[in-house]
PDB file of C-alpha atoms in Angstrom:
ATOM      1  CA  MET R   1      -4.099  38.490 -22.560  1.00  0.00           C
ATOM      2  CA  TYR R   2      -6.429  39.783 -19.888  1.00  0.00           C
ATOM      3  CA  HIS R   3      -7.174  39.030 -16.270  1.00  0.00           C
ATOM      4  CA  ILE R   4      -9.519  40.485 -13.685  1.00  0.00           C
ATOM      5  CA  GLY R   5      -7.990  42.964 -11.270  1.00  0.00           C
ATOM      6  CA  ARG R   6     -10.074  45.060  -8.855  1.00  0.00           C
ATOM      7  CA  GLY R   7     -13.260  44.503 -10.742  1.00  0.00           C
ATOM      8  CA  LYS R   8     -11.979  45.473 -14.181  1.00  0.00           C
ATOM      9  CA  PHE R   9     -10.050  43.832 -16.985  1.00  0.00           C
ATOM     10  CA  VAL R  10      -6.357  44.644 -17.124  1.00  0.00           C
ATOM     11  CA  CYS R  11      -4.060  43.855 -20.020  1.00  0.00           C
ATOM     12  CA  MET R  12      -1.000  41.733 -19.215  1.00  0.00           C
ATOM     13  CA  LYS R  13       2.128  42.663 -21.092  1.00  0.00           C
ATOM     14  CA  GLY R  14       4.203  39.990 -22.794  1.00  0.00           C
ATOM     15  CA  ASN R  15       3.478  37.288 -25.278  1.00  0.00           C
ATOM     16  CA  LEU R  16       2.580  33.655 -24.793  1.00  0.00           C
ATOM     17  CA  GLN R  17       6.157  32.446 -25.328  1.00  0.00           C
ATOM     18  CA  GLU R  18       7.449  34.538 -22.425  1.00  0.00           C
ATOM     19  CA  ILE R  19       4.801  33.115 -20.125  1.00  0.00           C
ATOM     20  CA  PHE R  20       4.338  29.502 -21.189  1.00  0.00           C
ATOM     21  CA  LEU R  21       7.839  28.415 -22.214  1.00  0.00           C
ATOM     22  CA  PRO R  22       9.292  28.824 -18.713  1.00  0.00           C
ATOM     23  CA  ALA R  23       6.233  27.074 -17.274  1.00  0.00           C
ATOM     24  CA  ILE R  24       6.553  24.157 -19.694  1.00  0.00           C
ATOM     25  CA  PHE R  25      10.279  23.942 -18.973  1.00  0.00           C
ATOM     26  CA  GLY R  26       9.568  23.900 -15.232  1.00  0.00           C
ATOM     27  CA  VAL R  27       7.029  21.111 -15.581  1.00  0.00           C
ATOM     28  CA  MET R  28       9.492  19.066 -17.663  1.00  0.00           C
ATOM     29  CA  VAL R  29      12.207  19.518 -15.020  1.00  0.00           C
ATOM     30  CA  VAL R  30       9.823  18.433 -12.250  1.00  0.00           C
ATOM     31  CA  LEU R  31       8.795  15.324 -14.227  1.00  0.00           C
ATOM     32  CA  LEU R  32      12.415  14.417 -14.991  1.00  0.00           C
ATOM     33  CA  VAL R  33      13.529  14.851 -11.380  1.00  0.00           C
ATOM     34  CA  GLY R  34      10.472  12.918 -10.174  1.00  0.00           C
ATOM     35  CA  SER R  35      11.246  10.079 -12.565  1.00  0.00           C
ATOM     36  CA  TYR R  36      14.823   9.781 -11.304  1.00  0.00           C
ATOM     37  CA  ALA R  37      13.658   9.994  -7.676  1.00  0.00           C
ATOM     38  CA  TYR R  38      11.129   7.202  -8.259  1.00  0.00           C
ATOM     39  CA  GLN R  39      13.793   4.994  -9.896  1.00  0.00           C
ATOM     40  CA  TYR R  40      16.188   5.675  -7.009  1.00  0.00           C
ATOM     41  CA  LEU R  41      13.576   4.801  -4.379  1.00  0.00           C
ATOM     42  CA  TYR R  42      12.513   1.734  -6.342  1.00  0.00           C
ATOM     43  CA  SER R  43      16.082   0.443  -6.465  1.00  0.00           C
ATOM     44  CA  LYS R  44      16.752   1.256  -2.789  1.00  0.00           C
ATOM     45  CA  SER R  45      13.535   0.048  -1.206  1.00  0.00           C
ATOM     46  CA  ALA R  46      13.303  -3.511  -0.050  1.00  0.00           C
ATOM     47  CA  ILE R  47      10.268  -5.047  -1.760  1.00  0.00           C
ATOM     48  CA  LEU R  48       8.267  -1.860  -1.239  1.00  0.00           C
ATOM     49  CA  PHE R  49       7.051  -1.837  -4.854  1.00  0.00           C
ATOM     50  CA  GLU R  50       7.535  -5.512  -5.730  1.00  0.00           C
ATOM     51  CA  THR R  51       4.769  -7.861  -6.703  1.00  0.00           C
ATOM     52  CA  ASN R  52       4.743 -11.655  -6.840  1.00  0.00           C
ATOM     53  CA  VAL R  53       7.015 -12.123  -3.815  1.00  0.00           C
ATOM     54  CA  PRO R  54       6.956 -15.048  -1.390  1.00  0.00           C
ATOM     55  CA  VAL R  55       4.750 -14.808   1.681  1.00  0.00           C
ATOM     56  CA  ILE R  56       5.728 -16.148   5.106  1.00  0.00           C
ATOM     57  CA  GLN R  57       2.875 -16.911   7.496  1.00  0.00           C
ATOM     58  CA  ILE R  58       3.256 -16.532  11.276  1.00  0.00           C
ATOM     59  CA  ASP R  59       0.001 -17.594  12.875  1.00  0.00           C
ATOM     60  CA  ASN R  60      -2.540 -15.303  11.131  1.00  0.00           C
ATOM     61  CA  VAL R  61       0.029 -12.740   9.971  1.00  0.00           C
ATOM     62  CA  SER R  62       1.258 -12.717   6.356  1.00  0.00           C
ATOM     63  CA  ILE R  63       4.622 -11.128   5.595  1.00  0.00           C
ATOM     64  CA  ARG R  64       5.751 -10.455   2.018  1.00  0.00           C
ATOM     65  CA  VAL R  65       9.484 -11.142   1.867  1.00  0.00           C
ATOM     66  CA  ALA R  66      12.593 -10.657  -0.194  1.00  0.00           C
ATOM     67  CA  VAL R  67      14.834 -13.693   0.217  1.00  0.00           C
ATOM     68  CA  ALA R  68      18.483 -13.598   1.286  1.00  0.00           C
ATOM     69  CA  SER R  69      19.846 -17.110   0.768  1.00  0.00           C
ATOM     70  CA  THR R  70      23.412 -16.460  -0.418  1.00  0.00           C
ATOM     71  CA  THR R  71      26.323 -15.312   1.721  1.00  0.00           C
ATOM     72  CA  GLY R  72      26.415 -11.959  -0.099  1.00  0.00           C
ATOM     73  CA  ASP R  73      22.665 -11.375   0.204  1.00  0.00           C
ATOM     74  CA  ARG R  74      22.728 -12.251   3.897  1.00  0.00           C
ATOM     75  CA  ALA R  75      25.709  -9.950   4.575  1.00  0.00           C
ATOM     76  CA  ARG R  76      24.016  -7.081   2.719  1.00  0.00           C
ATOM     77  CA  GLY R  77      20.551  -7.708   4.152  1.00  0.00           C
ATOM     78  CA  LEU R  78      18.512  -4.505   4.237  1.00  0.00           C
ATOM     79  CA  SER R  79      21.611  -2.278   4.393  1.00  0.00           C
ATOM     80  CA  GLY R  80      21.261   0.817   2.231  1.00  0.00           C
ATOM     81  CA  THR R  81      17.529   0.399   1.685  1.00  0.00           C
ATOM     82  CA  VAL R  82      15.233   3.360   2.236  1.00  0.00           C
ATOM     83  CA  SER R  83      12.271   1.562   3.794  1.00  0.00           C
ATOM     84  CA  LEU R  84      10.139  -1.555   4.030  1.00  0.00           C
ATOM     85  CA  GLY R  85       6.484  -1.840   3.139  1.00  0.00           C
ATOM     86  CA  GLY R  86       4.108  -2.236   6.072  1.00  0.00           C
ATOM     87  CA  MET R  87       3.682  -6.016   5.820  1.00  0.00           C
ATOM     88  CA  SER R  88       7.092  -6.707   4.287  1.00  0.00           C
ATOM     89  CA  GLY R  89      10.391  -8.096   5.422  1.00  0.00           C
ATOM     90  CA  MET R  90      13.566  -9.871   4.442  1.00  0.00           C
ATOM     91  CA  PHE R  91      13.738 -13.629   4.932  1.00  0.00           C
ATOM     92  CA  PHE R  92      17.185 -15.026   5.700  1.00  0.00           C
ATOM     93  CA  VAL R  93      17.861 -18.678   4.894  1.00  0.00           C
ATOM     94  CA  PHE R  94      21.015 -19.936   6.615  1.00  0.00           C
ATOM     95  CA  ASP R  95      22.973 -23.065   5.665  1.00  0.00           C
ATOM     96  CA  LYS R  96      22.552 -24.575   9.136  1.00  0.00           C
ATOM     97  CA  ALA R  97      20.989 -23.792  12.503  1.00  0.00           C
ATOM     98  CA  ASP R  98      23.337 -21.650  14.595  1.00  0.00           C
ATOM     99  CA  TYR R  99      23.643 -18.438  16.582  1.00  0.00           C
ATOM    100  CA  HIS R 100      23.720 -16.284  13.447  1.00  0.00           C
ATOM    101  CA  GLY R 101      24.460 -12.600  13.902  1.00  0.00           C
ATOM    102  CA  ILE R 102      22.582  -9.595  12.537  1.00  0.00           C
ATOM    103  CA  TRP R 103      24.025  -6.088  12.549  1.00  0.00           C
ATOM    104  CA  MET R 104      22.701  -2.676  11.575  1.00  0.00           C
ATOM    105  CA  LYS R 105      25.483  -1.645   9.174  1.00  0.00           C
ATOM    106  CA  ASP R 106      24.297   1.065   6.743  1.00  0.00           C
ATOM    107  CA  MET R 107      20.709   0.807   7.988  1.00  0.00           C
ATOM    108  CA  ARG R 108      18.443   3.855   7.806  1.00  0.00           C
ATOM    109  CA  TYR R 109      15.522   2.672   9.923  1.00  0.00           C
ATOM    110  CA  PRO R 110      14.925   0.429  12.954  1.00  0.00           C
ATOM    111  CA  ILE R 111      13.851  -3.203  12.580  1.00  0.00           C
ATOM    112  CA  ASP R 112      12.645  -6.261  14.477  1.00  0.00           C
ATOM    113  CA  VAL R 113      14.234  -9.679  13.896  1.00  0.00           C
ATOM    114  CA  ILE R 114      12.186 -12.865  14.157  1.00  0.00           C
ATOM    115  CA  TRP R 115      14.404 -15.951  14.648  1.00  0.00           C
ATOM    116  CA  ILE R 116      13.050 -19.321  13.440  1.00  0.00           C
ATOM    117  CA  ASP R 117      14.363 -22.853  14.054  1.00  0.00           C
ATOM    118  CA  GLU R 118      14.449 -25.928  11.803  1.00  0.00           C
ATOM    119  CA  SER R 119      11.021 -26.993  13.094  1.00  0.00           C
ATOM    120  CA  PHE R 120       9.572 -23.703  11.811  1.00  0.00           C
ATOM    121  CA  ASN R 121       8.918 -22.226  15.247  1.00  0.00           C
ATOM    122  CA  VAL R 122       9.810 -18.734  16.437  1.00  0.00           C
ATOM    123  CA  VAL R 123      12.656 -19.213  18.944  1.00  0.00           C
ATOM    124  CA  ASP R 124      13.474 -15.568  19.647  1.00  0.00           C
ATOM    125  CA  VAL R 125      12.402 -12.025  18.794  1.00  0.00           C
ATOM    126  CA  THR R 126      14.879  -9.152  18.855  1.00  0.00           C
ATOM    127  CA  ALA R 127      12.800  -5.975  18.803  1.00  0.00           C
ATOM    128  CA  ASN R 128      13.468  -2.391  17.764  1.00  0.00           C
ATOM    129  CA  LEU R 129      17.088  -2.645  16.617  1.00  0.00           C
ATOM    130  CA  ARG R 130      18.288   0.887  15.883  1.00  0.00           C
ATOM    131  CA  PRO R 131      20.737   1.957  13.144  1.00  0.00           C
ATOM    132  CA  GLU R 132      22.961   3.649  15.727  1.00  0.00           C
ATOM    133  CA  SER R 133      23.555   0.267  17.431  1.00  0.00           C
ATOM    134  CA  TYR R 134      26.112  -0.649  14.733  1.00  0.00           C
ATOM    135  CA  PRO R 135      28.653  -2.326  15.128  1.00  0.00           C
ATOM    136  CA  GLU R 136      26.878  -4.375  17.803  1.00  0.00           C
ATOM    137  CA  VAL R 137      25.888  -7.863  16.584  1.00  0.00           C
ATOM    138  CA  PHE R 138      22.567  -9.407  17.652  1.00  0.00           C
ATOM    139  CA  GLU R 139      22.101 -13.174  17.948  1.00  0.00           C
ATOM    140  CA  PRO R 140      19.151 -15.371  18.916  1.00  0.00           C
ATOM    141  CA  ILE R 141      19.021 -16.997  22.346  1.00  0.00           C
ATOM    142  CA  GLU R 142      18.585 -20.398  20.634  1.00  0.00           C
ATOM    143  CA  LYS R 143      20.013 -21.718  17.385  1.00  0.00           C
ATOM    144  CA  ALA R 144      18.056 -20.496  14.370  1.00  0.00           C
ATOM    145  CA  ARG R 145      17.975 -21.644  10.749  1.00  0.00           C
ATOM    146  CA  PHE R 146      15.987 -18.650   9.492  1.00  0.00           C
ATOM    147  CA  ALA R 147      15.412 -15.013  10.366  1.00  0.00           C
ATOM    148  CA  ILE R 148      12.934 -12.394   9.202  1.00  0.00           C
ATOM    149  CA  GLU R 149      13.710  -8.682   9.441  1.00  0.00           C
ATOM    150  CA  THR R 150      10.602  -6.487   9.619  1.00  0.00           C
ATOM    151  CA  ASN R 151       9.835  -2.896  10.491  1.00  0.00           C
ATOM    152  CA  ALA R 152      10.461  -2.012  14.130  1.00  0.00           C
ATOM    153  CA  LEU R 153       7.552  -2.765  16.464  1.00  0.00           C
ATOM    154  CA  PHE R 154       6.016  -5.145  13.896  1.00  0.00           C
ATOM    155  CA  THR R 155       6.293  -8.046  16.332  1.00  0.00           C
ATOM    156  CA  LYS R 156       4.577  -6.046  19.067  1.00  0.00           C
ATOM    157  CA  ALA R 157       1.796  -4.801  16.779  1.00  0.00           C
ATOM    158  CA  TYR R 158       1.024  -8.325  15.517  1.00  0.00           C
ATOM    159  CA  GLN R 159       1.816 -10.118  18.796  1.00  0.00           C
ATOM    160  CA  ILE R 160       4.488 -12.352  17.294  1.00  0.00           C
ATOM    161  CA  ASP R 161       6.303 -14.225  20.032  1.00  0.00           C
ATOM    162  CA  VAL R 162       8.423 -17.246  20.874  1.00  0.00           C
ATOM    163  CA  GLY R 163       6.596 -20.499  20.132  1.00  0.00           C
ATOM    164  CA  ASP R 164       4.560 -19.169  17.192  1.00  0.00           C
ATOM    165  CA  LYS R 165       4.388 -21.557  14.234  1.00  0.00           C
ATOM    166  CA  VAL R 166       5.806 -20.287  10.937  1.00  0.00           C
ATOM    167  CA  GLY R 167       4.568 -21.269   7.473  1.00  0.00           C
ATOM    168  CA  ILE R 168       7.296 -21.118   4.826  1.00  0.00           C
ATOM    169  CA  PRO R 169       6.606 -21.712   1.115  1.00  0.00           C
ATOM    170  CA  GLU R 170       7.929 -25.086  -0.030  1.00  0.00           C
ATOM    171  CA  ASP R 171      10.340 -23.560  -2.550  1.00  0.00           C
ATOM    172  CA  LEU R 172      12.108 -21.619   0.233  1.00  0.00           C
ATOM    173  CA  ILE R 173      12.666 -24.636   2.468  1.00  0.00           C
ATOM    174  CA  PRO R 174      16.209 -26.048   2.165  1.00  0.00           C
ATOM    175  CA  GLU R 175      16.388 -29.589   0.764  1.00  0.00           C
ATOM    176  CA  ASP R 176      17.700 -31.064   4.049  1.00  0.00           C
ATOM    177  CA  LEU R 177      14.506 -29.918   5.830  1.00  0.00           C
ATOM    178  CA  LYS R 178      11.982 -31.131   3.265  1.00  0.00           C
ATOM    179  CA  LYS R 179      10.006 -34.174   4.340  1.00  0.00           C
ATOM    180  CA  ILE R 180      10.287 -37.122   2.004  1.00  0.00           C
TER     181      ILE R 180
END
């Protein structure tokens, strides 16, 4: 094999196996590691890669959400996840309106919490909760039936505030709140 060196052809010693086999092996290792990394991130990211997820509407802002409607899902929340997509969040459906608490246990990034009452209005916004605040528990200033966790500063960027009307898909509304 030849290559150009200082204006003339120079012969490279070694055969193709000595050159290409390590390169092929290296590429295979990179692909394997990349595949495992992708699977890990996919399993640890909250709706970052998901499609066909519910969308909550707050005024003109659409938020794609994962739903936490069971006690276990609500307790786990976003804990252990790597990140959220830009217009994504987790939607908490509680059994009744109350001063529900949110904590930052095992969180890796800051979040905002949007608290929503049974009339589908924003009743409080808790902004920029930091992972290091754990074990502090954050509650709304008024009773809330729902909460949405989003990326930190989301509420500031999209001017979400108390009094905003929230549109929730019919299939996420608890039976006791559905109009007959």
